[in-house]
Coordinates of C-alpha atoms and ligand atoms in Angstrom, one line a residue:
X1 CA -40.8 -19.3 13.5
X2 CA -38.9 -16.5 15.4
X3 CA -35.4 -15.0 13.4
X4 CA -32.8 -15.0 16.0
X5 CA -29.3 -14.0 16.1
X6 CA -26.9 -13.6 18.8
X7 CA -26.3 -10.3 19.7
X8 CA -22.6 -9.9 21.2
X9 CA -23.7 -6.4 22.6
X10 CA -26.3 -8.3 25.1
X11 CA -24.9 -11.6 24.9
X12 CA -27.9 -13.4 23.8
X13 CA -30.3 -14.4 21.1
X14 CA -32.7 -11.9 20.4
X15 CA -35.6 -11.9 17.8
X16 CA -34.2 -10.4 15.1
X17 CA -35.8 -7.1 13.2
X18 CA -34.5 -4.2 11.2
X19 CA -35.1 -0.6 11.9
X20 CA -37.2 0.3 9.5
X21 CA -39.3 -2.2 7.4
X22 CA -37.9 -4.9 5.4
X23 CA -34.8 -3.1 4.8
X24 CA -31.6 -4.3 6.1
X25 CA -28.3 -2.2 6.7
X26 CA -25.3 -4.3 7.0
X27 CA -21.7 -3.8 7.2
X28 CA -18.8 -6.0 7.5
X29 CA -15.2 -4.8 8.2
X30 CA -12.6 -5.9 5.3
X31 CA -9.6 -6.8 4.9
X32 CA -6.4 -4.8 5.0
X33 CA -4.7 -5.2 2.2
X34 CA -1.0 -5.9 2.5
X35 CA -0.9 -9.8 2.5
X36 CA -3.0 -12.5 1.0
X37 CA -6.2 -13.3 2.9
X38 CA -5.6 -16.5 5.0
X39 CA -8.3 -19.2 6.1
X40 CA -9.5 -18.1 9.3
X41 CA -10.0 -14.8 7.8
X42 CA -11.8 -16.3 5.1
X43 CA -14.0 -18.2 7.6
X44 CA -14.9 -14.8 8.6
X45 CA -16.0 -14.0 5.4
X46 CA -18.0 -17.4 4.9
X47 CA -20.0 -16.8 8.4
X48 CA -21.1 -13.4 7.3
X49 CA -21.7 -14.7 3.3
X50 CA -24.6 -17.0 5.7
X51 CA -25.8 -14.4 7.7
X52 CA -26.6 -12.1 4.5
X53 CA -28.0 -14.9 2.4
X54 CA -30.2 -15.9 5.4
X55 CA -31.8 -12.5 5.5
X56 CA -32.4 -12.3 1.6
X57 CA -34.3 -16.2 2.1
X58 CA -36.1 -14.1 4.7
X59 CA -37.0 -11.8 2.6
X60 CA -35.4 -8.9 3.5
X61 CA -33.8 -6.7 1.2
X62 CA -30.0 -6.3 2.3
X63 CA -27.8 -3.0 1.6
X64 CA -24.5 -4.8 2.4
X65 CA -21.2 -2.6 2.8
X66 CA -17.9 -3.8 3.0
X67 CA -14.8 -1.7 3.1
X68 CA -11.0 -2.1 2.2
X69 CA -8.2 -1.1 4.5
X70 CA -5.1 -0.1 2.5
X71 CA -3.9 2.7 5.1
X72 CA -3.5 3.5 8.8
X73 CA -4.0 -0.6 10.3
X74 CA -0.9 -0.4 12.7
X75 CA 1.1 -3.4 13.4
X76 CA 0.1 -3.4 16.4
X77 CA -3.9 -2.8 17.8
X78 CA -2.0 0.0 20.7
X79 CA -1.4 2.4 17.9
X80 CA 2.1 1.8 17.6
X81 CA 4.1 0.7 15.0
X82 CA 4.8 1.1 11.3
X83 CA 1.2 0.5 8.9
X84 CA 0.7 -2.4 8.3
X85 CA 0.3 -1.4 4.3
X86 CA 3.8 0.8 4.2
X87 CA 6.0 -2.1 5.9
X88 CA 4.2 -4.7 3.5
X89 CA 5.0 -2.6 0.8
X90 CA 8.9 -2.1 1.8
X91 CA 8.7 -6.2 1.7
X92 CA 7.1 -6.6 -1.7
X93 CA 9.2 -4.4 -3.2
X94 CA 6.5 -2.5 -4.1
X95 CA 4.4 0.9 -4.3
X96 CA 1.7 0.9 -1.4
X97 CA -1.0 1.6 -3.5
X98 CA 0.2 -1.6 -6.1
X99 CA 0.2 -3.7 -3.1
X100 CA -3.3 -2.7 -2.1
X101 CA -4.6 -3.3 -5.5
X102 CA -2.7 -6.5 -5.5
X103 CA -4.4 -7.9 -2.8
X104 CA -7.8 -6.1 -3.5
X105 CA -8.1 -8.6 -6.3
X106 CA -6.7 -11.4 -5.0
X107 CA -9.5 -10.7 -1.8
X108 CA -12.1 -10.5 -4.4
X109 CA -11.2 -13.8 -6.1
X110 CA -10.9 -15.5 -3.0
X111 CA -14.8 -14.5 -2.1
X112 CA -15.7 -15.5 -5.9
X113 CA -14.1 -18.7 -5.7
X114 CA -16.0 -19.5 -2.3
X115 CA -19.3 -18.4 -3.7
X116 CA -19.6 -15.2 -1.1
X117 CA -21.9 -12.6 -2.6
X118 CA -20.4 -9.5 -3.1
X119 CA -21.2 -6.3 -1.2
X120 CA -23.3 -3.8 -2.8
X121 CA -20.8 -1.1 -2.1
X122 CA -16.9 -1.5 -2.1
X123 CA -15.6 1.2 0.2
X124 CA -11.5 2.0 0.4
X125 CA -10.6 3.9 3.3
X126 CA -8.2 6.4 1.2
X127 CA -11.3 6.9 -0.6
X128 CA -12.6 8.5 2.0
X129 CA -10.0 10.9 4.0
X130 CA -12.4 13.9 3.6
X131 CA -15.3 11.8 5.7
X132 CA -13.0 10.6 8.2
X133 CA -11.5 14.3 8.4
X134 CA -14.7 15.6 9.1
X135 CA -16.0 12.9 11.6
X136 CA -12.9 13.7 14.0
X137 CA -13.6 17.4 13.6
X138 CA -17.2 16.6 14.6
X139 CA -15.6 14.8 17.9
X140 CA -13.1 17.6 18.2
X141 CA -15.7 20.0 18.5
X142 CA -17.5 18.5 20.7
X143 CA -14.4 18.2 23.3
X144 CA -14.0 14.3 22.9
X145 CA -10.5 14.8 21.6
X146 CA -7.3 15.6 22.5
X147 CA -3.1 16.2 20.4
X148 CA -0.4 14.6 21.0
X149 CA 2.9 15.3 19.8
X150 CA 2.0 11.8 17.5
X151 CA -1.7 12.9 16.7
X152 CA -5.1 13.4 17.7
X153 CA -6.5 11.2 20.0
X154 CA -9.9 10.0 21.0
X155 CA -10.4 10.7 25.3
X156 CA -11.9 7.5 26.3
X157 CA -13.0 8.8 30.2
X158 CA -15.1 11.6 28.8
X159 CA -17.9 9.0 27.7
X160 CA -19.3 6.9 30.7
X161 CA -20.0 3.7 29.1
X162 CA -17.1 2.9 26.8
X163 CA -16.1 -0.7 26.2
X164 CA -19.8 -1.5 26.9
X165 CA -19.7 -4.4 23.5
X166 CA -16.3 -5.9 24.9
X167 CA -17.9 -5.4 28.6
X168 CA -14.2 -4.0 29.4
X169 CA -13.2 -3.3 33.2
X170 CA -11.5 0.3 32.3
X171 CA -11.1 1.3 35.9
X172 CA -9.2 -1.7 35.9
X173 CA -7.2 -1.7 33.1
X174 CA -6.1 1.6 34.4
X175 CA -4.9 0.5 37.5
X176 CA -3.4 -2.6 35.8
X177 CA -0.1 -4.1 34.3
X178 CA -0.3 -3.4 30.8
X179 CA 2.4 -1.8 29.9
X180 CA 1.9 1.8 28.1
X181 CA 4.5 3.0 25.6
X182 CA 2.8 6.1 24.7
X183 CA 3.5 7.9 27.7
X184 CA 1.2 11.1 26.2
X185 CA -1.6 9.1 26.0
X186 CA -4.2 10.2 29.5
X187 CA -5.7 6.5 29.5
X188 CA -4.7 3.0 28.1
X189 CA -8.1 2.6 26.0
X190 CA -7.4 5.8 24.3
X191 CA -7.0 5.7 20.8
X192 CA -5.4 7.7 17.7
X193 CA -8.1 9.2 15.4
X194 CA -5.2 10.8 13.1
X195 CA -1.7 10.3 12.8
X196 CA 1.0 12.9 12.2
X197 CA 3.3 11.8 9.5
X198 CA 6.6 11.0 11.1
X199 CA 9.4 13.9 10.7
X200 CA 12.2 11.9 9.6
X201 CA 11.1 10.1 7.4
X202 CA 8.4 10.5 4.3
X203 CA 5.5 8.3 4.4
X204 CA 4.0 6.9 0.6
X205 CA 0.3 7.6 1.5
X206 CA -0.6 11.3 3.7
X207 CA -2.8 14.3 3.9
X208 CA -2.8 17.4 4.7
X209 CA -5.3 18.0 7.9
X210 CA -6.3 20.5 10.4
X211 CA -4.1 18.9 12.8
X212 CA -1.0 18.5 10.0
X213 CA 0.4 16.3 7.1
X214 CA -0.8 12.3 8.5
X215 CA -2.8 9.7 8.3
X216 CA -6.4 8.6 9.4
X217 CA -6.4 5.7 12.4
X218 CA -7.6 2.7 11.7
X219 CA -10.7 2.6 13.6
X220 CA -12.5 6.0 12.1
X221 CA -12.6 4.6 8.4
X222 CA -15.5 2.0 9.4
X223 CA -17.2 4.8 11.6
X224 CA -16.6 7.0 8.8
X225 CA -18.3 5.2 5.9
X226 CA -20.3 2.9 7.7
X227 CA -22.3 5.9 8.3
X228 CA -22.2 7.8 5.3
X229 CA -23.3 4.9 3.4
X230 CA -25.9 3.3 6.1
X231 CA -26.9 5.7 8.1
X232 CA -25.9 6.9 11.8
X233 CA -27.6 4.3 13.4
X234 CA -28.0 0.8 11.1
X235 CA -28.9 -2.9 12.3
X236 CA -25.9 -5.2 11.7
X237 CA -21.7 -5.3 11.8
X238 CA -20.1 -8.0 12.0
X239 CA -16.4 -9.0 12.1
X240 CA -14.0 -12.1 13.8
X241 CA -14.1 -11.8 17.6
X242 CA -10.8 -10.3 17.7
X243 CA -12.7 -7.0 16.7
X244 CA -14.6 -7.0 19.8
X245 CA -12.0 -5.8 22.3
X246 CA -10.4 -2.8 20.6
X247 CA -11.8 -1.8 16.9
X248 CA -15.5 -2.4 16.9
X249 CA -15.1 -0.7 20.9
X250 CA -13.6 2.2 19.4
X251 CA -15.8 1.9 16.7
X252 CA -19.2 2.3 18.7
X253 CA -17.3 4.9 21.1
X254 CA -16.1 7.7 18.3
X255 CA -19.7 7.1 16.2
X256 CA -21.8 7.9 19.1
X257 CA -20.0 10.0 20.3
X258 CA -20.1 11.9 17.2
X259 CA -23.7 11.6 16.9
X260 CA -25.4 11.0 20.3
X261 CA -27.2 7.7 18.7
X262 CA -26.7 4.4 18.9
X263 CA -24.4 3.4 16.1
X264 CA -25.3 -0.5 15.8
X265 CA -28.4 -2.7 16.6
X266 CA -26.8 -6.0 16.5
X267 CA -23.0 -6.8 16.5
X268 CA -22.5 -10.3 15.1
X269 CA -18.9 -11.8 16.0
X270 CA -17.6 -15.3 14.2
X271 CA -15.4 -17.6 16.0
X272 CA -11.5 -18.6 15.2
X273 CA -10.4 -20.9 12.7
X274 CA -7.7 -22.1 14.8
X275 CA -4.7 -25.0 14.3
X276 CA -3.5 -27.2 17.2
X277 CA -5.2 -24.7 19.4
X278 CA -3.4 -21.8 18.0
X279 CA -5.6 -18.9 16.4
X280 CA -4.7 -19.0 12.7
X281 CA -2.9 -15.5 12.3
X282 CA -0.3 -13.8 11.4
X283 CA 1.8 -13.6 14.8
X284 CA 1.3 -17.4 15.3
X285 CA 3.3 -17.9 11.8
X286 CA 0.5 -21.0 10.8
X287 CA -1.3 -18.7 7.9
X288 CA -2.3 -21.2 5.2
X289 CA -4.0 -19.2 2.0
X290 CA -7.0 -20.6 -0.1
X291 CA -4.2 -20.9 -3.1
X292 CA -2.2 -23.5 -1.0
X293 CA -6.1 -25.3 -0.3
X294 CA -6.1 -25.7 -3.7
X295 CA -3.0 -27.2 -4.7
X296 CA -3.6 -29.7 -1.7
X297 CA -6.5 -30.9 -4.4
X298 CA -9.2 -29.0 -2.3
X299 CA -12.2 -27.2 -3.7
X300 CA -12.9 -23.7 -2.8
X301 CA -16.3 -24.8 -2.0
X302 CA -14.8 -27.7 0.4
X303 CA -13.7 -25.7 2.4
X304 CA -17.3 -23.4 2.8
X305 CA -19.2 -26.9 2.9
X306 CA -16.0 -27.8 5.8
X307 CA -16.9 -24.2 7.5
X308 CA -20.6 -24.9 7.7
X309 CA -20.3 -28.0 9.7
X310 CA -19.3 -26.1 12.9
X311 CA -21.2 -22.9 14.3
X312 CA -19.8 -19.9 13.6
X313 CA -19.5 -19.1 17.4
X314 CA -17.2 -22.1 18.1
X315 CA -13.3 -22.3 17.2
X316 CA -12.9 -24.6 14.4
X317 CA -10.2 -26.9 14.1
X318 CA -8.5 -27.1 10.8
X319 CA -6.8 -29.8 9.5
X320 CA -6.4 -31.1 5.8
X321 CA -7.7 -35.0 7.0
X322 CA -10.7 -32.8 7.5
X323 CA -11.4 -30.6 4.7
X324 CA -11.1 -33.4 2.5
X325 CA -14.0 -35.4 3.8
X326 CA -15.6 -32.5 3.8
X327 CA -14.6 -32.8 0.1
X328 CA -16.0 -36.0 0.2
X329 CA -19.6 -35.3 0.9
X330 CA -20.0 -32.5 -1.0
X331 CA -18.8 -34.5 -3.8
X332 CA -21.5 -37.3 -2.7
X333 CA -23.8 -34.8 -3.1
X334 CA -22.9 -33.3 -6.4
X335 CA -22.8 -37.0 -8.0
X336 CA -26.4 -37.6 -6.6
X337 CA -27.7 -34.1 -7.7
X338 CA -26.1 -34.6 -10.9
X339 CA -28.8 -37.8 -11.6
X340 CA -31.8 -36.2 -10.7
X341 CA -34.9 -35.6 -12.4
X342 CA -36.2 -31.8 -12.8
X343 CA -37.3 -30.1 -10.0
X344 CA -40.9 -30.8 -9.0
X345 CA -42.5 -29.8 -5.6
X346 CA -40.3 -29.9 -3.0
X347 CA -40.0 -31.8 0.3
X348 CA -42.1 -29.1 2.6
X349 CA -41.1 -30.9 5.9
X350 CA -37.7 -30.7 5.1
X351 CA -37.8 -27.0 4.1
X352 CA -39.4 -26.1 7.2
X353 CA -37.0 -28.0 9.4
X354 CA -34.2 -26.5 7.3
X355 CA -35.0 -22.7 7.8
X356 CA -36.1 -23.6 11.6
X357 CA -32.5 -24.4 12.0
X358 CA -31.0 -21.3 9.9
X359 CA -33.4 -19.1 11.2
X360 CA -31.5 -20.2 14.9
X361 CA -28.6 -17.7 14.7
X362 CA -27.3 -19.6 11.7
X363 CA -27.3 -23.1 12.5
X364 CA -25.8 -24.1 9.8
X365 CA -24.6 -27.7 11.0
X366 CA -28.0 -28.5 11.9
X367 CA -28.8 -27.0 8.5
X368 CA -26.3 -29.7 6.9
X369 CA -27.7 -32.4 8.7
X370 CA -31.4 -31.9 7.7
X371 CA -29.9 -31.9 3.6
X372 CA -28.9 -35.5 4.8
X373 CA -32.1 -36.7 6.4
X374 CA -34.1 -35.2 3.3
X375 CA -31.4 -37.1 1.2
X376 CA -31.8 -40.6 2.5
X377 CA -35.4 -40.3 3.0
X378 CA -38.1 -41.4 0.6
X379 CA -39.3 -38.6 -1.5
X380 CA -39.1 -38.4 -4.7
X381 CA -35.1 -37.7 -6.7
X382 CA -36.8 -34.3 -8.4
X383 CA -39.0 -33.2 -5.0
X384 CA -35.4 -33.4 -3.0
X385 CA -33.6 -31.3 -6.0
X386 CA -36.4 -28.5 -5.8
X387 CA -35.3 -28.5 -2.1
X388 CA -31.8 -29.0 -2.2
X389 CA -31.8 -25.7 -5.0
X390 CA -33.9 -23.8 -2.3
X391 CA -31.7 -24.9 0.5
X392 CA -28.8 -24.1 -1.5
X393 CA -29.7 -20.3 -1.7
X394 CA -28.3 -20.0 1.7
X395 CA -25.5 -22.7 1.8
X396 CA -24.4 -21.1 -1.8
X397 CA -22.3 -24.7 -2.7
X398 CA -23.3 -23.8 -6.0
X399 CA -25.6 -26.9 -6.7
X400 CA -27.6 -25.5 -9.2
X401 CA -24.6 -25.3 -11.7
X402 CA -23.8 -29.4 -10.8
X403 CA -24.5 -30.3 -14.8
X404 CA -27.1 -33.1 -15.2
X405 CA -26.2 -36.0 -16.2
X406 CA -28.5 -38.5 -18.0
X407 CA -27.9 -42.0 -17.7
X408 CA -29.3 -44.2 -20.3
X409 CA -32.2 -47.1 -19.0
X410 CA -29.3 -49.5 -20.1
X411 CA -27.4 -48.3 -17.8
X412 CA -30.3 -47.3 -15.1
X413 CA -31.1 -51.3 -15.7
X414 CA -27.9 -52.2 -14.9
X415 CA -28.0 -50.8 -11.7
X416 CA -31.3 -51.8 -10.0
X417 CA -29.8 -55.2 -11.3
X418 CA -26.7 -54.6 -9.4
X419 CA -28.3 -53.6 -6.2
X420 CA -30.3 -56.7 -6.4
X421 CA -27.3 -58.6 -6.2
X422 CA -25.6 -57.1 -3.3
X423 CA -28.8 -57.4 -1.1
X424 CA -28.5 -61.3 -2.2
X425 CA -24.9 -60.9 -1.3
X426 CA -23.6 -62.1 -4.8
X427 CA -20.4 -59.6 -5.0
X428 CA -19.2 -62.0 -7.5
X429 CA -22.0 -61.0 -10.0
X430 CA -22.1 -57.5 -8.7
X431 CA -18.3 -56.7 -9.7
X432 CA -19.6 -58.6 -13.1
X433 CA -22.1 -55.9 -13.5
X434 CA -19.7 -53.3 -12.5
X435 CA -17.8 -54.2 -15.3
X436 CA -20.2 -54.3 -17.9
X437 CA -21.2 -50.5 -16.4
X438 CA -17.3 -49.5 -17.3
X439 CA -17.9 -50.8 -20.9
X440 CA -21.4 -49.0 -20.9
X441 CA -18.4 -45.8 -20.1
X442 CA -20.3 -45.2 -16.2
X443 CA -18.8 -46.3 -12.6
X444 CA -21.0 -46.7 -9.4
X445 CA -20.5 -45.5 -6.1
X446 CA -21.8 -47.2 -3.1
X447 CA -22.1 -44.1 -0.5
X448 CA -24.5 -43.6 2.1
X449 CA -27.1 -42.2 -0.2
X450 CA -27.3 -45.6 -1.8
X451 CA -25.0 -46.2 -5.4
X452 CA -24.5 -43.0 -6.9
X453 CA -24.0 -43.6 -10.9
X454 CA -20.7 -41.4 -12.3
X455 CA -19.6 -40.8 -16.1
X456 CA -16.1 -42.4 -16.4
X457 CA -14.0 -39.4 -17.8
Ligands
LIG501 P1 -7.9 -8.4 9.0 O1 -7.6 -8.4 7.5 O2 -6.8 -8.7 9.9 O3 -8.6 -7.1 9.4 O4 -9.0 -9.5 9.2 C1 -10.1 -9.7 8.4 C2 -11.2 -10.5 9.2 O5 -10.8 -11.8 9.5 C3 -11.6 -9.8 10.5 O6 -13.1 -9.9 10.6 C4 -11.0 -10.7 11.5 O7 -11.7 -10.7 12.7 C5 -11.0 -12.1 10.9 N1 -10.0 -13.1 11.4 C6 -8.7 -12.9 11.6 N2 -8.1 -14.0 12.1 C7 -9.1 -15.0 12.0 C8 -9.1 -16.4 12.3 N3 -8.0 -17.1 12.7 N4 -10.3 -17.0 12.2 C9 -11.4 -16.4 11.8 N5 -11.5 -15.1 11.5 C10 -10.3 -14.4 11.6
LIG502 ZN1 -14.0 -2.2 10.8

């Protein structure tokens, strides 16, 4: 049984298998930091939360590194505009660096609350100014750069294959209509590497560089760290497909650039959460946070359970109706769980079918819809826990801490009595029944796994 992701660089599946042994380098671009995270991005998050735990059930080890962009992210992808973190800041009323801290956390509690594993290593791009210094005097040196009276800029024609991931026409966008506003620029696709700090006015967060007082772009930071902390050339980054176009582009073009290798074995890229059609984002004005989720009455683990049931490469369609049957049938689930007996050997067909569909550039619908078959088919309650735990170590929907809830043979009796009754069709005696289960202090539940028994609260 084959590994296979889709590769966005060669636009298939291919058999997936890291440079060198069992060792896995992965990296997966963060946030920036000037507003809560909203939904889609957190989809983002929850695709590449899958992908990493489906490498550990491998059994590869995983050095995953995330960063966090608190400087030079520009309002708008062209390099122009204020940063995003300075204008946010203006807003807020507050310091830049208390607004990246701000939302550091509240980024970190999202990914807690959704049961994503953390990174091993937290990277902040003003953390690292002196790599991302060096890196574009690395490029400078070898002629790949040219100043502007705004900055330093990255010479997209001097390398022959650029916007190879995005499979960009740049002859054509040359000739095209998009409209330039940085007349200094010598092609569209060119991009800053390092920003000048504006004259007139005095910017919270620069540096002093070769090239003057400024800032770093936003594209170097992940160039920058992705390779001092995995290496020149490492097997996967990942991001939303917005990324593929302009940063992770720029990305591969500056890294290799700066090192004649290949940056990047597999590029992984997740889908859109989108709303009526409509990309969830911040232009489109339809953000909706995890916070407002959960005043709607919606689990943070809903919503990952509501993220699983589509591919990561389609759009998903949000809407509330939705996420709360999703809610639904996780809750299903963590009522049955909550009854069974202790783990014994699990339900090896099931198991198999389950990693076949994983192991298929993270099915994880199929995935969902093999717990169900094992579920309503005949093996034993404790059998299907030991394989809904092991499933469960790459849906991370935090079964194992469902606590267990013993029912008394009373009330087990009561039951078995009770379904008796509704096969004979005597509702009559079954609502009886029901009854005496509310004095016993337990409800039923007729679902599609059968009754599910509840403690009344
Ligand atoms: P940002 O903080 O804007 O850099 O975005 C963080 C991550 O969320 C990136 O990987 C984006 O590609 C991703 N992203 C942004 N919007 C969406 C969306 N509507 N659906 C899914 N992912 C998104
Ligand atoms: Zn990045």
């Amino acid at each position: 049984m084959n590994f296979q992701l889709f590769n966005t660089i060669s636009r298939q599946k291919e058999i997936f298998s890291p440079r060198q042994g069992d060792m896995v380098g992965l990296y997966t671009c963060g946030p920036t930091v000037y507003a809560p995270p909203h939904l889609g991005n957190l989809r983002t998050y929850i695709f590449e939360d899958i992908l990493k735990r489906t490498l550990l059930f491998n059994g590869y080890k995983v050095k995953h590194v995330m960063n966090i962009t608190d400087v030079g992210h520009l309002t708008s992808d062209a390099d122009e505009g204020e940063d995003k973190m300075e204008k946010g800041a203006r807003t807020a009323g507050k310091t830049v660096w208390q607004l990246a801290e701000m939302y550091t956390e509240l980024f970190q509690n999202n990914l807690k609350d959704l049961n994503i594993l953390p990174p091993d290593i937290w990277c902040k791009a003003t953390d690292h100014i002196t790599e991302q210094i060096a890196l574009i005097k690395k490029l400078e040196d070898k002629g790949y750069t040219y100043q502007t009276s705004d900055g330093v800029y990255f010479d997209t024609s001097k390398l022959t294959n650029y916007g190879k991931l995005a499979q960009l026409n740049t002859a054509g966008q040359k000739a095209g209509a998009r409209v330039e506003t940085n007349p200094e620029k010598k092609n569209p696709t060119d991009f800053a590497l390092w920003k000048l700090s504006p004259t007139d006015a005095k910017r919270q967060m620069e540096w002093p560089s070769p090239w003057g007082t400024g800032f770093p772009g936003w594209h170097i930071e992940c160039s920058a760290m992705a390779i001092k902390y995995l290496g020149e050339t490492f097997d996967i980054h990942c991001g939303g497909i917005d990324h593929i176009p302009v940063h992770h582009t720029n990305e591969i073009a500056q890294s290799e650039a700066a090192t004649g290798k290949p940056f990047v074995r597999y590029w992984l890229h997740g889908e859109f959460l989108v709303i009526n059609e409509k990309r969830m984002g911040k232009s489109e004005g339809n953000l909706l946070t995890l916070d407002w989720l959960k005043n709607e009455g919606v689990s943070p683990l809903a919503y990952r359970y509501f993220c699983l049931g589509t591919h990561y490469r389609k759009p998903l369609n949000f809407s509330l109706e939705a996420v709360l049957s999703a809610q639904k049938a996780l809750t299903n689930l963590y009522n049955k769980i909550a009854t069974m007996d202790k783990p014994a050997i699990g339900c090896a067909e099931y198991e198999a079918k389950f990693k076949e569909a994983i192991n298929d550039d993270l099915n994880t619908p199929q995935a969902l819809a093999v717990v169900w078959e094992m579920m309503k088919s005949d093996y034993p309650d404790s059998a299907k826990k030991q394989s809904l735990l092991k499933m469960d170590e790459v849906l991370g929907l935090g079964l194992k801490n469902v606590p267990k809830l013993t029912i008394p043979p009373e009330v087990q009796a009561l039951v078995e009595d009770r379904k008796r009754v509704r096969l004979a069709r005597d509702y009559a005696k079954a609502d009886d029944i029901r009854n005496r289960l509310k004095e016993l202090g337990f409800t039923v539940d007729d679902t599609d796994l059968g009754p599910v028994v509840k403690k009344l609260r």
